[in-house]
Coordinates of C-alpha atoms and ligand atoms in Angstrom, one line a residue:
Chain Y
M26 CA 0.0 0.0 0.0
T27 CA 1.4 3.4 -0.9
T28 CA 1.0 5.9 1.8
R29 CA 0.9 9.6 1.4
E30 CA 3.6 11.7 2.9
C31 CA 3.8 15.2 4.1
D32 CA 6.6 17.2 5.9
L33 CA 4.5 18.4 8.7
L34 CA 1.2 17.2 10.1
V35 CA -0.5 19.4 12.6
I36 CA -3.2 17.8 14.7
G37 CA -5.7 20.3 16.1
G38 CA -6.9 23.6 14.7
G39 CA -7.0 25.8 17.8
P40 CA -4.5 28.7 18.4
A41 CA -1.4 26.5 18.7
G42 CA -2.4 24.3 15.7
M43 CA -3.3 27.2 13.4
A44 CA -0.1 29.1 14.3
A45 CA 2.1 26.0 13.8
A46 CA 0.5 25.2 10.5
N47 CA 0.7 28.8 9.3
A48 CA 4.4 29.0 10.3
G49 CA 5.2 25.6 8.8
A50 CA 3.7 26.4 5.5
A51 CA 5.4 29.8 5.5
L52 CA 8.8 28.1 6.1
G53 CA 8.2 25.9 3.0
L54 CA 7.0 22.7 4.7
K55 CA 4.3 20.7 2.9
T56 CA 1.8 21.1 5.8
L57 CA -1.4 19.3 6.6
L58 CA -3.8 20.3 9.4
M59 CA -6.4 18.0 10.8
D60 CA -9.1 18.7 13.3
E61 CA -12.1 16.6 14.4
Q62 CA -14.3 19.7 14.4
M63 CA -15.9 21.0 11.2
Q64 CA -14.1 24.4 11.4
A65 CA -10.9 26.0 12.5
G66 CA -10.7 27.7 15.9
G67 CA -10.5 24.9 18.5
Q68 CA -12.6 25.6 21.6
I69 CA -11.2 29.0 22.4
Y70 CA -11.9 30.4 19.0
R71 CA -14.8 28.1 18.2
N72 CA -16.9 29.2 15.2
I73 CA -14.5 32.1 14.7
N74 CA -15.2 32.1 10.9
G75 CA -19.0 32.0 11.3
V76 CA -19.8 34.0 14.4
S77 CA -22.2 37.0 13.9
G78 CA -21.0 40.5 14.5
H79 CA -23.3 40.9 17.5
L80 CA -22.1 37.7 19.2
G81 CA -18.5 38.4 18.3
A82 CA -18.7 41.8 20.0
L83 CA -20.3 40.2 23.1
L84 CA -17.5 37.5 23.2
G85 CA -15.0 40.3 23.1
P86 CA -11.6 41.2 21.6
D87 CA -9.7 38.2 23.1
Y88 CA -12.0 35.9 21.2
L89 CA -12.0 38.0 18.0
H90 CA -8.2 37.8 18.0
G91 CA -8.6 34.3 16.6
R92 CA -9.9 35.8 13.3
E93 CA -6.5 36.9 12.3
L94 CA -5.1 33.4 12.8
A95 CA -8.0 31.8 10.9
A96 CA -7.7 34.2 8.1
R97 CA -4.0 33.5 7.7
L98 CA -4.7 29.8 7.7
R99 CA -7.3 30.3 4.9
G100 CA -4.8 32.3 2.9
S101 CA -1.9 29.8 3.5
A102 CA -0.7 26.8 1.6
V103 CA -1.8 24.5 4.4
E104 CA -4.0 21.6 3.3
T105 CA -6.7 21.5 5.9
H106 CA -8.9 18.6 6.8
F107 CA -11.7 19.4 9.2
G108 CA -14.2 16.8 10.4
T109 CA -11.2 14.5 10.5
L110 CA -10.5 12.3 13.5
V111 CA -6.9 11.3 14.0
W112 CA -7.3 7.9 15.7
E113 CA -3.8 6.5 15.7
V114 CA -0.3 7.9 15.6
T115 CA 2.7 5.7 15.8
A116 CA 6.3 6.5 16.9
D117 CA 7.2 6.2 13.2
R118 CA 4.8 9.0 12.6
E119 CA 2.4 6.9 10.7
V120 CA -1.0 8.4 11.2
S121 CA -4.5 6.9 10.8
A122 CA -7.4 9.2 10.5
Q123 CA -11.1 9.1 9.6
K124 CA -13.0 11.5 7.4
N125 CA -16.5 11.1 6.1
G126 CA -16.7 7.7 7.6
Q127 CA -13.6 6.4 5.9
S128 CA -10.2 5.8 7.3
F129 CA -6.9 6.6 5.6
R130 CA -3.3 6.6 6.4
L131 CA -0.4 9.0 5.9
R132 CA 3.1 9.4 7.0
A133 CA 4.5 12.7 8.3
K134 CA 8.1 13.6 8.7
Q135 CA 7.2 15.9 11.6
I136 CA 4.1 16.0 13.8
I137 CA 2.9 18.8 16.0
A138 CA 0.0 17.7 18.2
A139 CA -2.0 20.6 19.4
S140 CA -4.9 18.8 21.1
G141 CA -5.5 21.6 23.6
A142 CA -7.0 21.4 27.0
M143 CA -10.1 20.2 28.7
E144 CA -11.9 20.9 31.9
R145 CA -10.8 19.1 35.1
A146 CA -13.5 16.7 36.3
S147 CA -15.6 18.0 39.2
P148 CA -16.8 14.7 40.8
V149 CA -19.3 15.9 43.4
P150 CA -22.5 14.1 44.4
G151 CA -25.0 14.6 41.6
W152 CA -22.6 15.6 38.9
T153 CA -24.0 13.0 36.6
L154 CA -27.5 14.5 36.5
P155 CA -28.8 16.0 33.3
G156 CA -28.5 19.8 33.6
V157 CA -25.0 19.6 35.2
M158 CA -22.4 20.7 32.7
N159 CA -18.9 22.1 32.5
A160 CA -18.8 25.8 32.4
G161 CA -16.8 25.6 29.2
A162 CA -19.7 23.7 27.6
A163 CA -22.0 26.7 28.1
Q164 CA -19.4 28.9 26.4
I165 CA -19.2 26.5 23.5
A166 CA -23.0 26.6 23.1
L167 CA -22.8 30.4 23.1
K168 CA -19.9 30.6 20.6
S169 CA -21.1 27.9 18.2
G170 CA -24.8 28.3 18.3
A171 CA -25.7 31.6 20.1
S172 CA -27.4 29.5 22.7
L173 CA -27.8 29.9 26.5
P174 CA -28.7 27.7 29.4
A175 CA -32.4 28.3 30.1
G176 CA -33.9 29.0 33.5
R177 CA -31.9 29.5 36.7
V178 CA -28.2 29.0 36.2
V179 CA -25.7 28.5 39.0
L180 CA -21.9 28.5 38.4
A181 CA -19.8 26.6 40.8
G182 CA -16.0 26.1 41.2
G183 CA -13.1 28.3 40.6
G184 CA -10.8 29.8 38.0
P185 CA -10.7 32.6 35.4
L186 CA -13.0 30.7 33.0
L187 CA -15.7 30.5 35.7
F188 CA -15.9 34.3 35.8
L189 CA -15.5 34.8 32.1
V190 CA -18.4 32.4 31.4
A191 CA -20.5 34.1 34.1
C192 CA -19.9 37.5 32.5
Q193 CA -20.5 36.3 28.9
L194 CA -23.7 34.5 29.9
M195 CA -24.9 37.6 31.8
D196 CA -24.3 39.8 28.7
A197 CA -26.1 37.3 26.6
G198 CA -29.2 37.4 28.8
A199 CA -28.9 34.3 31.0
E200 CA -30.5 34.3 34.4
I201 CA -27.5 33.6 36.8
T202 CA -28.8 33.1 40.3
A203 CA -25.5 32.5 42.1
I204 CA -21.8 32.0 41.8
V205 CA -20.4 29.5 44.2
E206 CA -16.6 29.8 44.5
T207 CA -15.0 26.7 46.0
S208 CA -11.4 27.9 46.3
P209 CA -10.3 27.5 49.9
A210 CA -9.1 30.5 51.9
A211 CA -5.6 29.0 52.2
N212 CA -5.2 29.5 48.4
L213 CA -4.8 33.2 48.9
L214 CA -1.7 32.8 51.1
R215 CA -0.3 30.3 48.7
A216 CA -0.8 32.6 45.8
L217 CA 0.6 35.8 47.3
P218 CA 4.3 35.0 46.9
H219 CA 3.6 34.7 43.1
L220 CA 1.9 38.0 42.9
P221 CA 5.0 40.1 42.1
T222 CA 5.8 38.0 39.0
A223 CA 2.1 38.1 37.9
L224 CA 2.3 41.9 38.2
T225 CA 5.1 42.1 35.6
A226 CA 2.5 41.1 33.0
P227 CA -0.6 42.8 34.5
A228 CA -3.0 42.5 31.6
Y229 CA -4.5 39.3 32.9
L230 CA -4.9 40.6 36.4
I231 CA -6.7 43.7 35.2
K232 CA -9.1 41.6 33.1
G233 CA -9.8 39.4 36.1
L234 CA -10.5 42.3 38.4
S235 CA -12.9 43.9 35.8
M236 CA -14.8 40.6 35.5
M237 CA -15.2 40.4 39.2
R238 CA -16.3 44.0 39.4
K239 CA -18.9 43.3 36.7
I240 CA -20.3 40.4 38.7
R241 CA -20.4 42.4 41.9
V242 CA -22.2 45.4 40.2
A243 CA -24.8 43.0 38.7
G244 CA -25.6 42.0 42.3
I245 CA -25.4 38.3 41.7
P246 CA -25.2 36.4 45.0
W247 CA -21.6 35.3 45.2
F248 CA -20.6 32.7 47.8
R249 CA -16.9 32.2 48.5
Q250 CA -14.9 29.4 50.1
A251 CA -17.8 27.0 49.7
S252 CA -17.4 23.4 50.6
A253 CA -19.5 20.2 50.6
L254 CA -20.8 21.0 47.1
S255 CA -23.5 18.7 45.8
I256 CA -26.3 18.7 43.3
D257 CA -29.8 17.6 44.1
G258 CA -32.3 16.2 41.6
R259 CA -34.2 13.1 40.6
Q260 CA -34.2 13.0 36.8
Q261 CA -32.4 16.3 36.4
V262 CA -30.9 19.2 38.4
E263 CA -33.2 20.7 41.0
A264 CA -30.8 22.5 43.3
V265 CA -27.2 23.1 44.4
R266 CA -26.2 22.5 48.0
F267 CA -23.0 23.7 49.7
H268 CA -21.7 25.1 52.9
S269 CA -20.7 28.8 53.0
R270 CA -20.9 31.8 55.2
G271 CA -21.1 29.5 58.2
Q272 CA -24.2 27.6 57.2
D273 CA -25.7 25.1 54.8
Q274 CA -27.0 26.7 51.6
R275 CA -29.5 25.3 49.1
I276 CA -30.2 27.2 45.8
A277 CA -32.7 26.1 43.3
A278 CA -31.3 25.7 39.8
D279 CA -32.2 24.4 36.3
V280 CA -28.6 24.3 35.0
V281 CA -25.4 24.0 37.1
L282 CA -22.1 24.9 35.4
L283 CA -19.1 23.3 37.1
H284 CA -15.5 24.5 36.6
H285 CA -12.3 23.6 38.4
G286 CA -9.7 24.8 35.9
I287 CA -8.4 23.3 32.7
I288 CA -5.8 20.5 32.2
P289 CA -3.9 19.4 29.1
N290 CA -5.5 16.8 26.9
T291 CA -2.8 14.1 26.9
Q292 CA -4.6 11.3 25.1
I293 CA -2.3 11.3 22.0
G294 CA 0.9 11.6 24.0
R295 CA -0.3 8.7 26.2
M296 CA -1.0 6.6 23.2
L297 CA 2.5 7.3 22.0
R298 CA 3.9 6.3 25.4
I299 CA 5.9 9.6 25.5
E300 CA 7.2 10.7 28.9
H301 CA 5.0 12.7 31.1
A302 CA 5.6 14.3 34.4
W303 CA 3.2 15.1 37.3
N304 CA 2.8 18.9 37.7
Q305 CA 2.2 19.5 41.4
G306 CA 1.4 23.2 40.8
Q307 CA -1.4 22.5 38.3
L308 CA -2.3 19.1 39.7
C309 CA -2.2 17.4 36.3
W310 CA 0.1 15.6 33.9
H311 CA 2.1 17.3 31.3
P312 CA 4.3 15.9 28.5
I313 CA 8.0 16.4 28.9
L314 CA 9.1 18.7 26.0
D315 CA 12.3 20.3 24.9
S316 CA 12.5 24.0 24.1
W317 CA 11.2 23.2 20.6
G318 CA 8.2 21.3 21.8
E319 CA 9.7 18.0 20.9
T320 CA 8.6 15.0 23.0
S321 CA 10.6 12.0 24.0
S322 CA 9.5 10.5 20.6
P323 CA 11.7 12.0 17.9
G324 CA 9.8 14.2 15.4
I325 CA 6.7 14.4 17.5
R326 CA 6.1 17.7 19.1
I327 CA 3.3 19.1 21.3
A328 CA 2.3 22.7 21.3
G329 CA -0.3 24.8 23.1
D330 CA -2.2 23.9 26.2
G331 CA -1.8 20.2 25.5
G332 CA 1.8 20.7 26.6
G333 CA 0.9 22.6 29.8
I334 CA -1.8 25.2 30.5
A335 CA -0.7 28.7 29.6
G336 CA -3.6 30.1 27.6
A337 CA -4.4 31.0 23.9
L338 CA -1.7 33.6 23.3
A339 CA 1.0 31.4 24.8
A340 CA -0.4 28.5 22.7
E341 CA 0.0 30.6 19.5
A342 CA 3.6 31.4 20.4
S343 CA 4.5 27.8 21.2
G344 CA 2.9 26.6 18.0
M345 CA 5.2 28.8 16.0
I346 CA 8.2 27.7 18.0
A347 CA 7.4 24.1 17.4
A348 CA 7.0 24.7 13.6
Y349 CA 10.4 26.4 13.5
G350 CA 11.8 23.4 15.4
A351 CA 10.3 21.1 12.8
A352 CA 11.6 23.2 9.9
Y353 CA 15.1 23.2 11.3
T354 CA 15.1 19.4 11.8
L355 CA 14.0 19.0 8.2
G356 CA 16.8 21.2 7.0
K357 CA 14.6 24.0 5.7
I358 CA 16.2 26.6 7.9
T359 CA 19.5 27.1 9.5
E360 CA 20.1 27.3 13.2
P361 CA 20.5 31.1 13.3
E362 CA 17.3 31.5 11.2
R363 CA 15.4 29.3 13.6
D364 CA 16.7 31.2 16.6
R365 CA 16.2 34.6 15.2
G366 CA 12.7 33.7 13.8
T367 CA 11.5 32.7 17.3
A368 CA 13.2 35.2 19.6
M369 CA 10.1 37.4 19.8
M370 CA 7.8 34.4 20.3
R371 CA 9.9 33.2 23.2
R372 CA 9.6 36.6 24.9
L373 CA 5.8 36.5 24.4
L374 CA 5.7 33.0 25.7
D375 CA 7.6 34.0 28.8
R376 CA 5.3 37.0 29.4
H377 CA 2.1 35.0 29.0
R378 CA 3.3 32.3 31.4
R379 CA 4.1 34.8 34.2
I380 CA 0.5 34.9 35.5
R381 CA 0.3 31.0 35.8
P382 CA 1.9 30.3 39.2
F383 CA -0.3 32.9 40.8
L384 CA -3.5 31.6 39.1
D385 CA -2.6 28.0 39.7
A386 CA -2.2 28.7 43.4
L387 CA -5.2 31.0 43.8
Y388 CA -7.5 28.5 42.0
Q389 CA -6.1 25.2 43.2
P390 CA -9.1 22.9 43.5
P391 CA -10.1 22.1 47.1
E392 CA -9.0 18.8 48.7
W393 CA -12.6 17.6 49.0
L394 CA -13.0 17.8 45.2
L395 CA -9.8 15.8 44.6
Q396 CA -10.8 13.2 47.2
P397 CA -14.5 12.7 46.7
S398 CA -16.6 10.8 49.3
D399 CA -17.1 7.1 48.8
D400 CA -20.5 7.3 47.2
V401 CA -19.5 9.7 44.4
V402 CA -19.4 8.3 40.9
V403 CA -15.9 9.0 39.5
C404 CA -15.9 7.0 36.3
R405 CA -19.0 8.2 34.7
C406 CA -19.1 5.7 31.8
E407 CA -18.9 2.6 34.0
E408 CA -20.3 4.2 37.1
V409 CA -17.4 3.3 39.4
T410 CA -17.5 5.2 42.7
A411 CA -14.6 6.7 44.7
G412 CA -15.3 4.1 47.4
R413 CA -14.9 1.3 44.9
I414 CA -11.6 2.8 43.7
R415 CA -10.4 3.0 47.3
K416 CA -11.4 -0.6 47.9
M417 CA -9.3 -1.7 44.8
A418 CA -6.3 0.1 46.4
S419 CA -6.8 -1.9 49.6
Q420 CA -7.0 -5.1 47.6
G421 CA -3.7 -4.6 46.0
C422 CA -4.4 -2.4 43.0
T423 CA -1.2 -0.3 42.5
G424 CA -2.1 2.0 39.6
P425 CA -4.8 3.1 37.2
N426 CA -4.2 0.4 34.6
Q427 CA -4.8 -2.3 37.3
T428 CA -8.2 -0.9 38.1
K429 CA -9.2 -2.6 34.9
F430 CA -8.6 -6.0 36.5
F431 CA -10.9 -5.1 39.4
S432 CA -13.7 -3.3 37.5
R433 CA -14.4 -1.6 34.2
C434 CA -13.2 1.7 35.6
G435 CA -11.8 3.8 32.7
M436 CA -12.9 1.3 30.1
G437 CA -16.0 3.0 28.9
P438 CA -16.2 5.0 25.7
C439 CA -14.5 8.1 27.0
Q440 CA -11.4 5.9 27.6
G441 CA -10.6 7.5 30.9
R442 CA -10.5 11.1 29.6
I443 CA -12.8 12.2 32.5
C444 CA -11.9 9.9 35.3
G445 CA -8.1 9.5 34.6
L446 CA -6.9 12.3 36.8
P447 CA -9.2 11.6 39.8
V448 CA -8.4 7.9 39.7
T449 CA -4.7 8.7 39.8
Q450 CA -5.2 11.1 42.7
I451 CA -7.5 8.8 44.7
L452 CA -5.1 5.9 44.3
A453 CA -2.1 8.0 45.2
R454 CA -3.8 9.1 48.4
E455 CA -4.8 5.6 49.4
L456 CA -1.4 4.1 48.5
R457 CA 0.4 7.0 50.2
R458 CA 2.4 7.6 47.0
D459 CA 3.1 10.4 44.7
P460 CA 0.7 10.7 41.8
G461 CA 3.7 10.7 39.5
E462 CA 4.6 7.2 40.7
V463 CA 1.1 5.9 40.5
G464 CA 0.9 6.8 36.9
A465 CA -1.9 7.2 34.4
Y466 CA -4.1 5.1 32.1
R467 CA -2.4 3.6 29.2
I468 CA -4.2 4.7 26.0
R469 CA -4.6 2.4 23.1
P470 CA -5.7 3.1 19.6
P471 CA -8.2 4.0 18.3
L472 CA -8.3 7.2 20.2
K473 CA -12.1 7.2 19.8
P474 CA -14.3 4.3 18.8
I475 CA -14.6 4.0 15.1
P476 CA -16.9 1.8 13.1
I477 CA -15.5 -1.3 11.4
G478 CA -16.8 0.0 8.1
S479 CA -14.4 2.9 8.4
L480 CA -11.5 0.6 8.0
A481 CA -12.5 -0.9 4.6
A482 CA -10.4 1.5 2.5
L483 CA -7.3 0.8 4.6
D484 CA -7.1 -2.9 3.6
S485 CA -7.9 -2.3 -0.1
T486 CA -5.5 -0.8 -2.6
T487 CA -3.9 2.5 -2.6
T488 CA -4.7 5.5 -0.5
T489 CA -3.9 8.7 -2.2
G490 CA -4.7 12.3 -1.4
D491 CA -7.6 12.2 -3.9
D492 CA -9.3 9.3 -2.2
Y493 CA -10.2 11.3 0.8
G494 CA -10.8 14.6 -0.9
N495 CA -10.5 18.0 0.5
Chain D
M6 CA -32.4 23.0 28.8
F7 CA -30.9 25.7 26.5
K8 CA -32.5 28.5 24.5
R9 CA -31.4 30.6 21.5
M10 CA -30.2 34.1 22.2
Q11 CA -32.5 36.9 21.1
S12 CA -30.3 38.9 18.7
P13 CA -31.2 42.6 18.2
V14 CA -29.7 42.6 14.7
A15 CA -30.0 39.2 13.1
P16 CA -33.7 38.1 12.7
E17 CA -34.6 34.6 13.8
Q18 CA -33.7 32.3 10.9
D19 CA -36.2 29.6 9.8
G20 CA -34.0 26.7 10.5
F21 CA -34.7 23.1 9.4
E22 CA -36.1 19.9 10.8
L23 CA -34.5 16.7 12.1
C24 CA -36.2 13.8 13.8
V25 CA -35.5 12.7 17.3
D26 CA -37.2 9.4 18.2
G27 CA -39.8 10.1 15.6
T28 CA -40.5 13.7 16.8
P29 CA -39.4 16.6 14.6
I30 CA -37.3 19.3 16.2
T31 CA -36.0 22.5 14.6
A32 CA -32.3 23.2 14.3
Q33 CA -30.4 26.3 13.1
N34 CA -27.6 26.3 10.7
G35 CA -24.3 25.6 12.4
E36 CA -25.7 23.9 15.5
T37 CA -24.4 20.5 16.4
V38 CA -27.1 17.8 16.9
A39 CA -26.4 18.0 20.7
L40 CA -27.0 21.7 20.8
A41 CA -30.2 21.4 18.6
M42 CA -31.5 18.8 21.0
L43 CA -30.6 20.9 24.1
N44 CA -32.4 23.9 22.5
A45 CA -35.4 21.7 21.8
G46 CA -35.5 20.7 25.5
I47 CA -34.7 17.1 25.0
V48 CA -33.6 15.6 28.4
P49 CA -32.1 13.1 28.9
F50 CA -30.0 12.1 25.9
R51 CA -29.4 8.6 27.0
H52 CA -29.6 6.1 29.9
T53 CA -26.5 4.4 31.0
A54 CA -25.8 0.8 30.2
V55 CA -24.8 -0.1 33.8
S56 CA -27.7 1.2 35.9
G57 CA -30.0 3.1 33.5
Q58 CA -29.1 6.5 34.9
A59 CA -30.3 9.5 32.9
R60 CA -27.5 11.5 31.2
A61 CA -27.2 14.6 29.1
P62 CA -24.1 16.4 27.7
L63 CA -21.4 17.4 30.1
C64 CA -18.7 18.9 27.9
L65 CA -20.0 19.6 24.4
M66 CA -16.5 19.1 23.1
G67 CA -16.1 15.5 22.4
V68 CA -14.6 14.4 25.8
C69 CA -17.3 12.8 28.0
F70 CA -19.4 10.7 25.6
D71 CA -22.5 11.5 27.6
C72 CA -24.1 12.9 24.4
M73 CA -24.0 9.6 22.5
V74 CA -27.0 9.0 20.3
E75 CA -27.6 7.0 17.2
I76 CA -27.8 9.1 14.0
D77 CA -29.0 7.3 10.8
G78 CA -27.9 4.0 12.3
R79 CA -24.5 5.0 13.6
L80 CA -23.5 5.6 17.2
V81 CA -21.9 9.0 17.5
Q82 CA -21.1 11.8 19.9
S83 CA -23.9 14.2 19.0
C84 CA -21.8 17.2 20.1
M85 CA -19.3 16.4 17.3
V86 CA -21.8 16.2 14.4
D87 CA -23.4 19.2 12.7
A88 CA -27.2 19.0 12.5
R89 CA -28.5 18.4 8.9
P90 CA -32.0 18.5 7.5
G91 CA -33.8 15.1 7.7
M92 CA -31.4 13.4 10.1
R93 CA -32.9 10.6 12.1
V94 CA -31.7 10.5 15.7
T95 CA -32.5 7.7 18.0
L96 CA -31.9 8.0 21.8
L97 CA -30.0 5.2 23.5
T98 CA -31.9 3.3 26.2
G99 CA -29.2 1.6 28.1
A100 CA -28.3 -1.7 26.4
R101 CA -24.5 -2.3 26.6
D102 CA -23.8 -1.2 23.0
I103 CA -22.5 2.2 23.6
G104 CA -19.1 2.7 22.3
A105 CA -19.0 -0.6 20.6
A106 CA -17.6 -0.3 17.1
E107 CA -20.9 -1.3 15.4
Ligands
LIG30 S1 -21.1 16.3 25.4 FE1 -19.3 15.4 26.0 S2 -18.8 14.2 24.3 FE2 -20.5 15.3 23.6

């Protein structure tokens, strides 16, 4: 079977992916970009090419910044494949993907995975009820379809995105009945030492303060340092319960939006068995990368939030840096060209990262969220509770991959995307070991379930570029 | 569970129809099947295979799989598929077939 080849394959069409592909093509690399979504933008710039003027204005200049990247991508020589699911990547950089229900293969000399971030799971009692969503999901509904949660909306958790979503939903006309902040009081003390560094790049702090002011001015009930968060309901959400201001609170709600920060989406890297490290500041895994985004697997790079959470502008810079790294490895540019071409990006990257230690400490999720009570479902797919996971630990289970001998934990369709982190953290606590030693789920291809029929073309004759169209 | 924003400038578009368990719902251009169903007030999307719990979308970005439905005979994440006129969506009732590759 002849397999198609390209110089650079970029997986993911968010800020890092678009920037990487744009730079790669500009440097003369034959570049392909694939994304499972139907359009460029990722989640942060979701629907950037289709958004109405009114909604675009509501979402603000940070969102509209994506237009520039998307326009450059359209005008570039990058061959884009949207609606395309990359379901396997091997260490030899052989890639299997599916488009329009058919799978095909190609080989890339260099790969930049820009698979972005996702929201940390918020396993609290009742979080599986219909009507409980991630705060980011409400933002996606707004960006992609000008839609809002209906009825009484309560936002609960912590982090900049929680406030951003609250402000955007307010502007769009949603009825927000309360904001329930779960960040413990101790976070403030932990964050203070990082404030001076954060102040050297103050734009983020100024934005944060103005969002908080907006919420205060709107008079939305705002509970802080809440604990014992749970959600009531029989068939769907009815109310949010928590402890704050010295008493138990219960607030009726139709939709509850949870948010406890974002974490890198590491599925592709895990499938490739590249090296990861546990990040104790952000309480998540991140892949180990060199200064050109290269992983422990030669020729495979990771850019953007998938390499560590730093936000959209940092993602853009890291995407470009990775593309220069790829072009240098392929002999398209010299070392001085590479270094000169990325000097400004490195300064930007450094500036955008300065806020992180402060934010990470300020919005570190509370201990009770990371160690849910025994009755809370942690693996949503297979309905495995925290208690069951603890019992497995006491029965000799030493890591996430062994939970599969004891139960179907992590074996449902989401392949541990949601429960992976909590399972590691619960086991680490039970086993009195570091999460870094306990490890993470091993991921096997396909990255998402694909129908058998999709494989037909792989076994037949030649796959060429024409077979899967554009 | 969701509603469409009232836009002061763009007039409400007509949209198009798709069928969910035999009942027509209206979708707007650019909406995913999941969002069209949320806007139509369809709750839940599915019942789990293990204990029959009711579920609806958590992430709307292809991570959680709680939006799985059958569209024209295929199991898919409804938040990853754009709504198209005439689609036939079937809600999953809980048999252990979710995620199986057909
Ligand atoms: S809502 Fe989470 S995968 Fe569709």
